[in-house]
CSV table of C-alpha atoms and ligand atoms in Angstrom, one decimal:
chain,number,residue,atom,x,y,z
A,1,UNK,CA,-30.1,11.8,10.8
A,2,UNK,CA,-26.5,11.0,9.8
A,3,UNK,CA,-23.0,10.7,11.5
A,4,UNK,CA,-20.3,14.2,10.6
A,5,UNK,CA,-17.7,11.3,10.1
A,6,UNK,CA,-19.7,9.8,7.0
A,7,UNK,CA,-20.5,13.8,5.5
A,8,UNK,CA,-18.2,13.0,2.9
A,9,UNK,CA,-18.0,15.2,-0.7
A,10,UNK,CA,-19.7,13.0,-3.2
A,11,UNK,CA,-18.8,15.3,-5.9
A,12,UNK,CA,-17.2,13.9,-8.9
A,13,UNK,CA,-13.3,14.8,-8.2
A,14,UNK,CA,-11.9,17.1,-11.2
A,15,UNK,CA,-10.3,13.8,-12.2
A,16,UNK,CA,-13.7,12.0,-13.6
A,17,UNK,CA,-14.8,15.6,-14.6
A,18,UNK,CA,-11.8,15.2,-17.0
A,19,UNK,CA,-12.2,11.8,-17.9
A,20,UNK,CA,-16.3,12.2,-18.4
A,21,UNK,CA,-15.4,14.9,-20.9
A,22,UNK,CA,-12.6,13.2,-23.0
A,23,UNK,CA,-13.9,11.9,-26.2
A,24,UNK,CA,-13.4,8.2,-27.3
A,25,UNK,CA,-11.7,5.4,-25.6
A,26,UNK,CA,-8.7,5.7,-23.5
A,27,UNK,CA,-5.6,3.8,-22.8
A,28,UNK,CA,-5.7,3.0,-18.9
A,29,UNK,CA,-2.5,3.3,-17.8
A,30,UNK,CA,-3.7,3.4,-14.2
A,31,UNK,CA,-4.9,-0.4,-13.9
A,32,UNK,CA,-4.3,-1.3,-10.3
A,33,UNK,CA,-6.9,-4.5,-10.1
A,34,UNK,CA,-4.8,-7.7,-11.0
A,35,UNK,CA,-7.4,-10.0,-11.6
A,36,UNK,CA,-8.2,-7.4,-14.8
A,37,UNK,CA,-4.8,-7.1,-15.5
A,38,UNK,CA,-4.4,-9.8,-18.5
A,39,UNK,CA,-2.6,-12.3,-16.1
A,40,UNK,CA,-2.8,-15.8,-17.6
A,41,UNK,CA,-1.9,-17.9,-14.4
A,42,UNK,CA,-4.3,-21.3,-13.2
A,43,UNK,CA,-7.1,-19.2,-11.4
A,44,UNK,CA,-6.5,-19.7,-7.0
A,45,UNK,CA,-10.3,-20.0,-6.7
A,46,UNK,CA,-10.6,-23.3,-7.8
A,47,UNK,CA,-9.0,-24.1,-4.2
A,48,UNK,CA,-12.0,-23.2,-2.4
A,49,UNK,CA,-14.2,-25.8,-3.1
A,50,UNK,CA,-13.3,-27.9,0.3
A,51,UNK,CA,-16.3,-29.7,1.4
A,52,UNK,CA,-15.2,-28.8,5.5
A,53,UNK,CA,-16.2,-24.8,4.1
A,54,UNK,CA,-19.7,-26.4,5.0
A,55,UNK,CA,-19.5,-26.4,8.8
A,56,UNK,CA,-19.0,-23.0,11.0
A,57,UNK,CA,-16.2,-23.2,13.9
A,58,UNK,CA,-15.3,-19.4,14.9
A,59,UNK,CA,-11.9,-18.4,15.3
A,60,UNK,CA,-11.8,-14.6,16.4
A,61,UNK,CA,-8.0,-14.7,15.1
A,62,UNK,CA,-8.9,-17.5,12.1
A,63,UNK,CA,-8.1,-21.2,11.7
A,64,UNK,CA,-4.6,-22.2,13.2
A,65,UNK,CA,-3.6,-23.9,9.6
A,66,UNK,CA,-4.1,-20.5,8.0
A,67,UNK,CA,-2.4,-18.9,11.0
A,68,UNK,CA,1.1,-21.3,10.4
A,69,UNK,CA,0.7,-20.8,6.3
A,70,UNK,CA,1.3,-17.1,6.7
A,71,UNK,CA,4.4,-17.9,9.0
A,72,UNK,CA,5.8,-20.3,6.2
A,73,UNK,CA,5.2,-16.8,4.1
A,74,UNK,CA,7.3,-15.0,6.8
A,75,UNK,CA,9.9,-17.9,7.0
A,76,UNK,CA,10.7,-17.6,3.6
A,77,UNK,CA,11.4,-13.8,3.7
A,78,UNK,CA,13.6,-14.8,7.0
A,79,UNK,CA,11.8,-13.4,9.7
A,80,UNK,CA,10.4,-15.6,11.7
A,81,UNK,CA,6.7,-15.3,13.1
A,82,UNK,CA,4.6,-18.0,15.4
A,83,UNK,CA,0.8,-18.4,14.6
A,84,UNK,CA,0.2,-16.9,18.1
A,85,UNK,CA,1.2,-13.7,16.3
A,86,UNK,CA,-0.8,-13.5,13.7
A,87,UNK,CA,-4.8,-12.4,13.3
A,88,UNK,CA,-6.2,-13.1,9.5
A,89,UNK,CA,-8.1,-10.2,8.8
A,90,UNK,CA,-11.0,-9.5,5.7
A,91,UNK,CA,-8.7,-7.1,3.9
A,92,UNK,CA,-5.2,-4.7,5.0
A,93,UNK,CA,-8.3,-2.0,4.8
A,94,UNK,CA,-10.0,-3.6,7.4
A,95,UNK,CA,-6.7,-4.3,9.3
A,96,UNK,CA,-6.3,-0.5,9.3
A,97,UNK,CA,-9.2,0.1,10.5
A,98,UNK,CA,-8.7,-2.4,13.5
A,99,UNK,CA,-5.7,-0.5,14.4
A,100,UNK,CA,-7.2,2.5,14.7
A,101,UNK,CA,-9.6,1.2,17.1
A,102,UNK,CA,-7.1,-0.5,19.0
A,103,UNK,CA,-4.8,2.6,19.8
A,104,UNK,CA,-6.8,5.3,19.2
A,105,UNK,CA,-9.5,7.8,21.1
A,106,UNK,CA,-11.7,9.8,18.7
A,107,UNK,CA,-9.7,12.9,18.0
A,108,UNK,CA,-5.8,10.9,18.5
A,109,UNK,CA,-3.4,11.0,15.9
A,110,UNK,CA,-1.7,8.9,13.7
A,111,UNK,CA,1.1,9.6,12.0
A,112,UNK,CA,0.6,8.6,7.9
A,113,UNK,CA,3.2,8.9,5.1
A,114,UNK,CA,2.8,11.7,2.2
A,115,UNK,CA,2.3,10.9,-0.4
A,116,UNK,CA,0.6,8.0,-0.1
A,117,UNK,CA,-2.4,6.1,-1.4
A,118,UNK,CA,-5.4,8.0,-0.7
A,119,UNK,CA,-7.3,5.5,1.4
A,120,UNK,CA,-6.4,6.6,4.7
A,121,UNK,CA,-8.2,9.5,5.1
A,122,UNK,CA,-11.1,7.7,5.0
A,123,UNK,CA,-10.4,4.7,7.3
A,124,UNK,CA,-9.4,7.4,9.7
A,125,UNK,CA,-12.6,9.3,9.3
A,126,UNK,CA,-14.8,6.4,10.3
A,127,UNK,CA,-12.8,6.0,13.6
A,128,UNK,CA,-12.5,10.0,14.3
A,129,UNK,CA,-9.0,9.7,14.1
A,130,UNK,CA,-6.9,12.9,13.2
A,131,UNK,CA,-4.1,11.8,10.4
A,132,UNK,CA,-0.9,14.2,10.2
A,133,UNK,CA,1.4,13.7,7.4
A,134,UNK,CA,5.1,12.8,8.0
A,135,UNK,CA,7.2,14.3,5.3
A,136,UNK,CA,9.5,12.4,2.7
A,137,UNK,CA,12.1,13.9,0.7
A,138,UNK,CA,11.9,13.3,-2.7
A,139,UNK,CA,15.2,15.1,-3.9
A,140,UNK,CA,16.8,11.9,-1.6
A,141,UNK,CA,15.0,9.5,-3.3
A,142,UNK,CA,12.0,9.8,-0.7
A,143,UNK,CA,14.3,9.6,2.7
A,144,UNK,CA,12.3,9.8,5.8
A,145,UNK,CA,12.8,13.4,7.5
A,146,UNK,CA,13.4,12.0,10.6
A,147,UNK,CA,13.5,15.2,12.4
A,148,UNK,CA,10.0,16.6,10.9
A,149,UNK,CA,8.8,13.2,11.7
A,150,UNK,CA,9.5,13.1,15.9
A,151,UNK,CA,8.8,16.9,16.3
A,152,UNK,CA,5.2,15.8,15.0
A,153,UNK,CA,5.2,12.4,17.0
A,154,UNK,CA,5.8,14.8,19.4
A,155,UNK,CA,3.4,17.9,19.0
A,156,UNK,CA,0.8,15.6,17.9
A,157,UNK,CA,0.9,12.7,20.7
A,158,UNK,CA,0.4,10.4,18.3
A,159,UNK,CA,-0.5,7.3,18.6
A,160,UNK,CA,0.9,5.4,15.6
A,161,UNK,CA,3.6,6.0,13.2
A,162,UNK,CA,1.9,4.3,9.6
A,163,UNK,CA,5.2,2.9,7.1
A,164,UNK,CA,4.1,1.8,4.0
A,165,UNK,CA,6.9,-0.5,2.5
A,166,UNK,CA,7.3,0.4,-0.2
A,167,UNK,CA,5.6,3.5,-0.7
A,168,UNK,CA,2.4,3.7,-3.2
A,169,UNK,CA,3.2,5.1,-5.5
A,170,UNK,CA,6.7,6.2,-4.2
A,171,UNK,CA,7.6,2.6,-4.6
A,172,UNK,CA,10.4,3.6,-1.7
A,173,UNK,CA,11.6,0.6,0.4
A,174,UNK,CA,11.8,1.6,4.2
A,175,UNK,CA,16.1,1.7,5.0
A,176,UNK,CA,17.1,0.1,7.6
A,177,UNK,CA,18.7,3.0,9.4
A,178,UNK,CA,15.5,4.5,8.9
A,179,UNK,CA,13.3,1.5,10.7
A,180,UNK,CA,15.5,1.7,13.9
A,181,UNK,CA,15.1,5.7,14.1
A,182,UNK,CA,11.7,5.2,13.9
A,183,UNK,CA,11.0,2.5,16.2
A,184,UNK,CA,13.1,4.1,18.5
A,185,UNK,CA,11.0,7.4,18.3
A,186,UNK,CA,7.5,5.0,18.4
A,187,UNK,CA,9.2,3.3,21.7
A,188,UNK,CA,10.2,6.5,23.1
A,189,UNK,CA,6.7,8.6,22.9
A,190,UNK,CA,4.8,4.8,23.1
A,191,UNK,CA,3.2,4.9,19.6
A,192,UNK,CA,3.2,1.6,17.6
A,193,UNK,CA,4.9,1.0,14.1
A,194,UNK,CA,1.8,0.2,11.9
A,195,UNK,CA,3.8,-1.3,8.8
A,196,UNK,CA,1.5,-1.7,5.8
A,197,UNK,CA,3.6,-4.5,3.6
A,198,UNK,CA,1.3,-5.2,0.5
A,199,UNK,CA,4.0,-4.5,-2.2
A,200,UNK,CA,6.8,-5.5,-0.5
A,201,UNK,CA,6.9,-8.7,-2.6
A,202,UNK,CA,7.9,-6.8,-5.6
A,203,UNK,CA,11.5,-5.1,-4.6
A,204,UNK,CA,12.7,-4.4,-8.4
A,205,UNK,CA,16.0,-6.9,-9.0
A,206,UNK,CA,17.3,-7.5,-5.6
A,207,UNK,CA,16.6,-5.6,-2.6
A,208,UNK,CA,19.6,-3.2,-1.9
A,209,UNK,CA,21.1,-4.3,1.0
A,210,UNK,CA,20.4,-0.7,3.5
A,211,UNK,CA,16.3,-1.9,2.7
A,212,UNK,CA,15.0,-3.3,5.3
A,213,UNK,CA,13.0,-6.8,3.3
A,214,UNK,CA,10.3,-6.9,5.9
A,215,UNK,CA,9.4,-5.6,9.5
A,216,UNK,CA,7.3,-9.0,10.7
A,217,UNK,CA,10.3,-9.7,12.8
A,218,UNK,CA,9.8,-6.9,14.9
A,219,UNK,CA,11.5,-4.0,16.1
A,220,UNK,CA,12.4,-2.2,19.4
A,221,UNK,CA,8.4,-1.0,19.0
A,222,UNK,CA,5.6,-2.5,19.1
A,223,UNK,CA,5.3,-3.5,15.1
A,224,UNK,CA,2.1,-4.3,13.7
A,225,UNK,CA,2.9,-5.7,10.0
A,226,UNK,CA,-0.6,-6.0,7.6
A,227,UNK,CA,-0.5,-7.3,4.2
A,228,UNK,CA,-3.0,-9.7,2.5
A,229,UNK,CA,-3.9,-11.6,-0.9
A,230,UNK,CA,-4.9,-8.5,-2.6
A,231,UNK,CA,-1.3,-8.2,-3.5
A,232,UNK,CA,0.4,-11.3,-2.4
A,233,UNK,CA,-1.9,-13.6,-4.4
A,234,UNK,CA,-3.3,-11.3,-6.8
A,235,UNK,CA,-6.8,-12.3,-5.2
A,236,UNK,CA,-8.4,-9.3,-3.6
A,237,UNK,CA,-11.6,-10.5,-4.1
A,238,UNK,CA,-10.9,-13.3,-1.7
A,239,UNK,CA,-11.2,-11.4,0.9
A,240,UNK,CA,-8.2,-12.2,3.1
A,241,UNK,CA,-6.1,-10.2,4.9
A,242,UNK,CA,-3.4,-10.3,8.1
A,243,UNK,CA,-1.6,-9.0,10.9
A,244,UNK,CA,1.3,-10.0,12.7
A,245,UNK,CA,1.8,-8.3,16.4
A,246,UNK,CA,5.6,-8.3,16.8
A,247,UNK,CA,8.6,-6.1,18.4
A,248,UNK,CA,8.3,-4.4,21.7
A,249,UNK,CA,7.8,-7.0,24.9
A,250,UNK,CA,6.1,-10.0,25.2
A,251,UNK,CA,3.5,-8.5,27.8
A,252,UNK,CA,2.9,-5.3,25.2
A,253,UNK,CA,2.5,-8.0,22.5
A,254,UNK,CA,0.0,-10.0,24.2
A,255,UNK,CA,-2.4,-7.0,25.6
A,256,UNK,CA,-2.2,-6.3,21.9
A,257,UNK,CA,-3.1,-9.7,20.8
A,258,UNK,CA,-6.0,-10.1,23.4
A,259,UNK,CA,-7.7,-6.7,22.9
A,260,UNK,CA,-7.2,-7.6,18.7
A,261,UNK,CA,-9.3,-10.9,19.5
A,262,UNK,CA,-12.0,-9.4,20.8
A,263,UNK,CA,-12.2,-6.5,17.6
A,264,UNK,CA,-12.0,-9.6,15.5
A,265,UNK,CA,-14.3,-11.6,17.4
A,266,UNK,CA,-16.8,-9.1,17.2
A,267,UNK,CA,-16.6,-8.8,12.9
A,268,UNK,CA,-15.4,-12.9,12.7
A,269,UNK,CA,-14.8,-11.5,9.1
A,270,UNK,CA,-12.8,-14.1,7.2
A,271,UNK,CA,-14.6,-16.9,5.1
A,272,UNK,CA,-14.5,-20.3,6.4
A,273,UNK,CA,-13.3,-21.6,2.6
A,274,UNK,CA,-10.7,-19.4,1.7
A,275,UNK,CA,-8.8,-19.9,5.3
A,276,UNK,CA,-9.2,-23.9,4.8
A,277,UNK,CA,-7.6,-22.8,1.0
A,278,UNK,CA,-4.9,-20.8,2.5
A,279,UNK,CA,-1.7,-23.1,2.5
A,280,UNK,CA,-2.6,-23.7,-1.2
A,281,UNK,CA,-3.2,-20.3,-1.9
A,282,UNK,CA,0.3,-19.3,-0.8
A,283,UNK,CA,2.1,-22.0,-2.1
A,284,UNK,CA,1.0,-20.7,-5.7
A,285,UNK,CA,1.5,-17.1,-5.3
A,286,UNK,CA,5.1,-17.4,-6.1
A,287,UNK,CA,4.5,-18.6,-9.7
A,288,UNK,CA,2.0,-15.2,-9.7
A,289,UNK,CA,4.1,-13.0,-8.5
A,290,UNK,CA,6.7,-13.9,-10.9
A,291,UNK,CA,4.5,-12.9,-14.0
A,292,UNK,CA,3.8,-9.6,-12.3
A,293,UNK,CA,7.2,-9.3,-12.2
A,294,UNK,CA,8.4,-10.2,-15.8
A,295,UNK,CA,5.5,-7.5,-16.6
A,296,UNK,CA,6.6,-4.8,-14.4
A,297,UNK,CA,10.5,-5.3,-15.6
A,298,UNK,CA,8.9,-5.0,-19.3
A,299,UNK,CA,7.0,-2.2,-18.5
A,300,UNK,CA,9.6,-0.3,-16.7
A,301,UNK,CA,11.8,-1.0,-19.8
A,302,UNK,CA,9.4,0.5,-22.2
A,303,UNK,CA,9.0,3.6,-20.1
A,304,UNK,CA,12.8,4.2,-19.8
A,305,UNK,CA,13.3,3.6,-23.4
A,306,UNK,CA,10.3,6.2,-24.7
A,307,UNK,CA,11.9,8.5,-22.5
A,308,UNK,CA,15.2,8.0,-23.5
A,309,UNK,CA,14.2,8.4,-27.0
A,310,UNK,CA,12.6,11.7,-26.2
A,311,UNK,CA,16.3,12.6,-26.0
A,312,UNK,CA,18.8,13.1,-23.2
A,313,UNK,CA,17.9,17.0,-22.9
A,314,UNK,CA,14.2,16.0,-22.0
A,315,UNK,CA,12.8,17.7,-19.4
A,316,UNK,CA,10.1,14.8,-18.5
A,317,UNK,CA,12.2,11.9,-16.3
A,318,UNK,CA,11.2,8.9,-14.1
A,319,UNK,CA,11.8,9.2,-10.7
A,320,UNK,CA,14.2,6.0,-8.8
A,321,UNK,CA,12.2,3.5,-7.2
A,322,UNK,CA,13.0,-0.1,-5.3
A,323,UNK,CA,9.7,-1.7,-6.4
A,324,UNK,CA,5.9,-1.7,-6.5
A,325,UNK,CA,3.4,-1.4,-9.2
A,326,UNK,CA,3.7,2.1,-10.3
A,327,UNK,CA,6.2,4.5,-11.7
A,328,UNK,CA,6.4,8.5,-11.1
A,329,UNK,CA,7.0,10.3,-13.9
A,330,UNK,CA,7.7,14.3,-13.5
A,331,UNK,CA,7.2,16.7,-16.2
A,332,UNK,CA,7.7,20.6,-16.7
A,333,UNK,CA,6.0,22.7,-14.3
A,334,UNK,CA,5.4,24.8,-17.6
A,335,UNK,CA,1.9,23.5,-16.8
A,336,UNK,CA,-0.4,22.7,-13.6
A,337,UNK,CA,-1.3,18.8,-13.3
A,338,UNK,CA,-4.6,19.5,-14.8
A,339,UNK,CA,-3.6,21.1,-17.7
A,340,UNK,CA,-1.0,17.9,-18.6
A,341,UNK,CA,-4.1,16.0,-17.6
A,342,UNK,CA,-6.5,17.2,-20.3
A,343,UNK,CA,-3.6,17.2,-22.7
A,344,UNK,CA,-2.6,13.6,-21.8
A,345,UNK,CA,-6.4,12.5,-21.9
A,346,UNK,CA,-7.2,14.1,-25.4
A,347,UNK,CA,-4.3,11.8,-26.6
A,348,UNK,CA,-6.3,9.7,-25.5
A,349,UNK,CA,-4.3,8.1,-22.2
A,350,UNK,CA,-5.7,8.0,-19.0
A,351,UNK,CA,-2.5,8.5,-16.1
A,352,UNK,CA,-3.1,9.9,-12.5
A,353,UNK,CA,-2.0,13.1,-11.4
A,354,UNK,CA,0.2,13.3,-8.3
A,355,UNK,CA,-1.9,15.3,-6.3
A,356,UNK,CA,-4.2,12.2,-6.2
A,357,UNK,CA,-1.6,10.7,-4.2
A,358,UNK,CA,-0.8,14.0,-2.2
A,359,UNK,CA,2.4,14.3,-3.9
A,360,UNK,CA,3.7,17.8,-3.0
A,361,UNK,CA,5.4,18.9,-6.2
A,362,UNK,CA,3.5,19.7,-9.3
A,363,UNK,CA,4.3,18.0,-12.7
A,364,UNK,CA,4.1,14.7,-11.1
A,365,UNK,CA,2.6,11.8,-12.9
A,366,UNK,CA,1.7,8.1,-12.1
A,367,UNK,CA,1.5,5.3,-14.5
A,368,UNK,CA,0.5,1.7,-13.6
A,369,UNK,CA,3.2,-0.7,-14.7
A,370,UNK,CA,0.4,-3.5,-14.1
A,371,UNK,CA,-1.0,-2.2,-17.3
A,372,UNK,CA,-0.6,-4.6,-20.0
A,373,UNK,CA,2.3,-4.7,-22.3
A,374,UNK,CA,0.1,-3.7,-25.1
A,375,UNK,CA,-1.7,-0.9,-23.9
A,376,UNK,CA,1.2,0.5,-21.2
A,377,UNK,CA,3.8,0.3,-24.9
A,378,UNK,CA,1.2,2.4,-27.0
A,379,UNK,CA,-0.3,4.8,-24.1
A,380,UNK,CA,3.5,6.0,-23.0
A,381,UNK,CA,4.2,6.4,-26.3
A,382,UNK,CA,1.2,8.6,-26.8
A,383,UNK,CA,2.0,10.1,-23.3
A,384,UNK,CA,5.8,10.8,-23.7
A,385,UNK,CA,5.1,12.5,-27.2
A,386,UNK,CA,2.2,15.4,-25.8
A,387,UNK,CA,4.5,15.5,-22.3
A,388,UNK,CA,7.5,16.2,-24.4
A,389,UNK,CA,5.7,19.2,-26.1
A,390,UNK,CA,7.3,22.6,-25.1
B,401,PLP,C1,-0.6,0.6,0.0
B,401,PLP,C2,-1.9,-0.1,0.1
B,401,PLP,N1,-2.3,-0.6,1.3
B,401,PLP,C3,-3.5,-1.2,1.4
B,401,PLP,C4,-4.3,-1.4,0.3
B,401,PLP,C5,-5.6,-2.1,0.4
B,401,PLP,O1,-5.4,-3.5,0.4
B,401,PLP,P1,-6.6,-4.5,0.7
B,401,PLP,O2,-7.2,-4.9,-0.7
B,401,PLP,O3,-5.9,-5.7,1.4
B,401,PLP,O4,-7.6,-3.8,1.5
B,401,PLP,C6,-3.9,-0.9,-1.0
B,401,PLP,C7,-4.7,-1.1,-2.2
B,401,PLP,O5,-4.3,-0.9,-3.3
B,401,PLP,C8,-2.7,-0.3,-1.1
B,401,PLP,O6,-2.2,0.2,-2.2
């Protein structure tokens, strides 16, 4: 009776086996949801009480006054983007999933970054599309292997090359030497840059200057950038996302454009209220963003200073990262990932193992610096202590 693409395993991952078994509460240090997250900032919802939410006017690629807010976003970051450009999508999930229809024939590849939030997989599954994993090396701070990367463009005929800047949970800013390799590569086999941008508001300090900021001014490629308010504003309950069609020509950009209306038309999945709320929306995400920030500075803090008091010699380290929400942390290999796992959890810390993120190398941990200061100071201390443990 059912589609193969939805025969999913709905068996609990080893991951809730753990946590069902661990006794007591834990400290989450894997909060990811920010409107959980202890953030005290005027709630963005009051904005979509507009009385004009009341009347239905389809726009396949959403209300022009949304449209020219997200280019004010885009101004503000320096590249510069026309509403004609952009299509407001519900969510950067859905976007991805538009994409794949849009380039893709059941069976085609796409091109996806390891490790990387472990979303994909399924997006792809629902539009038969085959992902293969470009590599990253982590010893270089999570440099693109260019070579791997076109020898699989290649093999593969793929039809996309997926960035996501910065990484989750590598937190790895895109360099710019990087981007132009790559959308030279795309141009060259005809694959489009899918850039997925929903951190890149949280560079840590100030963006080194070999990081490319953002990719919504287009390269040589065709360059499809998708972010949304999940991130941006905190909000992903809201249910807004976008995409801006940039780089390559004008004629690739506007087969791209027109083909996009029609996918959109069909779904016409944005609410009326929060478009008409938009500009406002946007106009206060700075304020948010900058308590995220004071909390992921503090967090980061805390983590380097438990670990430098675990001594100098310590065999457990954080990895360098340019931004984002999260923080790798490797340990010994003296143990497998689920072994520090059950250790971690009957000190009663909940973290997430790497492999959850399809990090190659064993020992790695990831830790939420969204966790509040509270909880993140007293579960890294409890984490740091049993990791430290020959
Ligand atoms: C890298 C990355 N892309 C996309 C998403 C999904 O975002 P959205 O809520 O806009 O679907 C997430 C969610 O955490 C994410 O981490």
């Amino acid at each position: 009776m059912f589609s193969k693409r939805t025969d999913w395993s709905r068996a609990p991952s080893r991951l809730s086996e753990l946590v069902a078994l661990a006794s007591g509460p834990l400290l989450d240090l894997t909060e990811s949801n920010p409107t959980l997250a202890g953030f005290t900032a005027p709630s963005v919802v009051a904005e979509l009480g507009d009385a004009r939410g009341a009347t239905y006017r389809p726009e396949p690629r959403g209300m022009l006054s949304a449209r020219e807010a997200i280019c004010g976003y885009y101004r503000e970051r320096g590249a510069s983007v026309s509403p004609e450009q952009v299509v407001l999508t519900a969510s950067t999930s859905e976007a991805y999933g538009w994409m794949f229809k849009l380039f893709c024939e059941p069976g085609d590849c796409v091109l996806v970054p390891a490790p990387a939030y472990p979303l994909l997989p399924l997006l792809a599954d629902l539009e038969e599309v085959r992902l293969v994993r470009y590599p990253h090396v982590r010893e270089e701070c999570w440099r693109i292997d260019l070579g791997a990367t076109e020898r699989l463009l290649a093999e593969n005929r793929a039809r996309a090359v997926t960035l996501v800047h910065p990484g989750n949970p590598t937190g790895s800013f895109t360099r710019r030497d990087e981007a132009c390799a790559l959308a030279t590569m795309a141009r060259r086999y005809d694959a489009a840059l899918l850039v997925d941008e929903v951190f890149s508001d949280y560079a840590h300090g100030v963006l080194a200057p070999d990081r490319q900021p953002t990719f919504a001014g287009g390269t040589e490629a065709l360059t499809i950038v998708m972010s949304g308010l999940s991130k941006v504003a905190l909000s992903p309950q809201l249910k807004l996302g976008w995409v801006v069609v940039a780089g390559a020509d004008e004629a690739t950009r506007r087969e791209a454009l027109e083909r996009l209306e029609v996918i959109a038309d069909c779904y016409l999945s944005v609410a009326t209220p929060v478009q008409l709320a938009l500009p406002k929306i946007l106009a206060a995400a700075p304020a948010l963003q900058a308590q995220v920030r004071e909390r992921l500075r503090k967090n980061l803090a805390v983590l380097d200073a438990t670990l430098l008091l675990a001594g100098l010699d310590s065999p457990v380290r954080r990895l360098a990262m340019d931004g984002g929400w999260y923080a790798l942390v490797q340990l010994p290999r003296t143990r497998d990932d689920d072994q520090w796992l059950e250790r971690t959890l009957a000190a009663g810390v909940l973290v997430h193992p790497g492999y959850f993120f399809e990090v190659a190398t064993a020992g790695m941990m990831v830790v939420s610096l969204l966790t509040d200061e509270a909880t993140f100071a007293e579960g890294i201390a409890r984490a740091v202590a049993v990791w430290s443990e020959a």
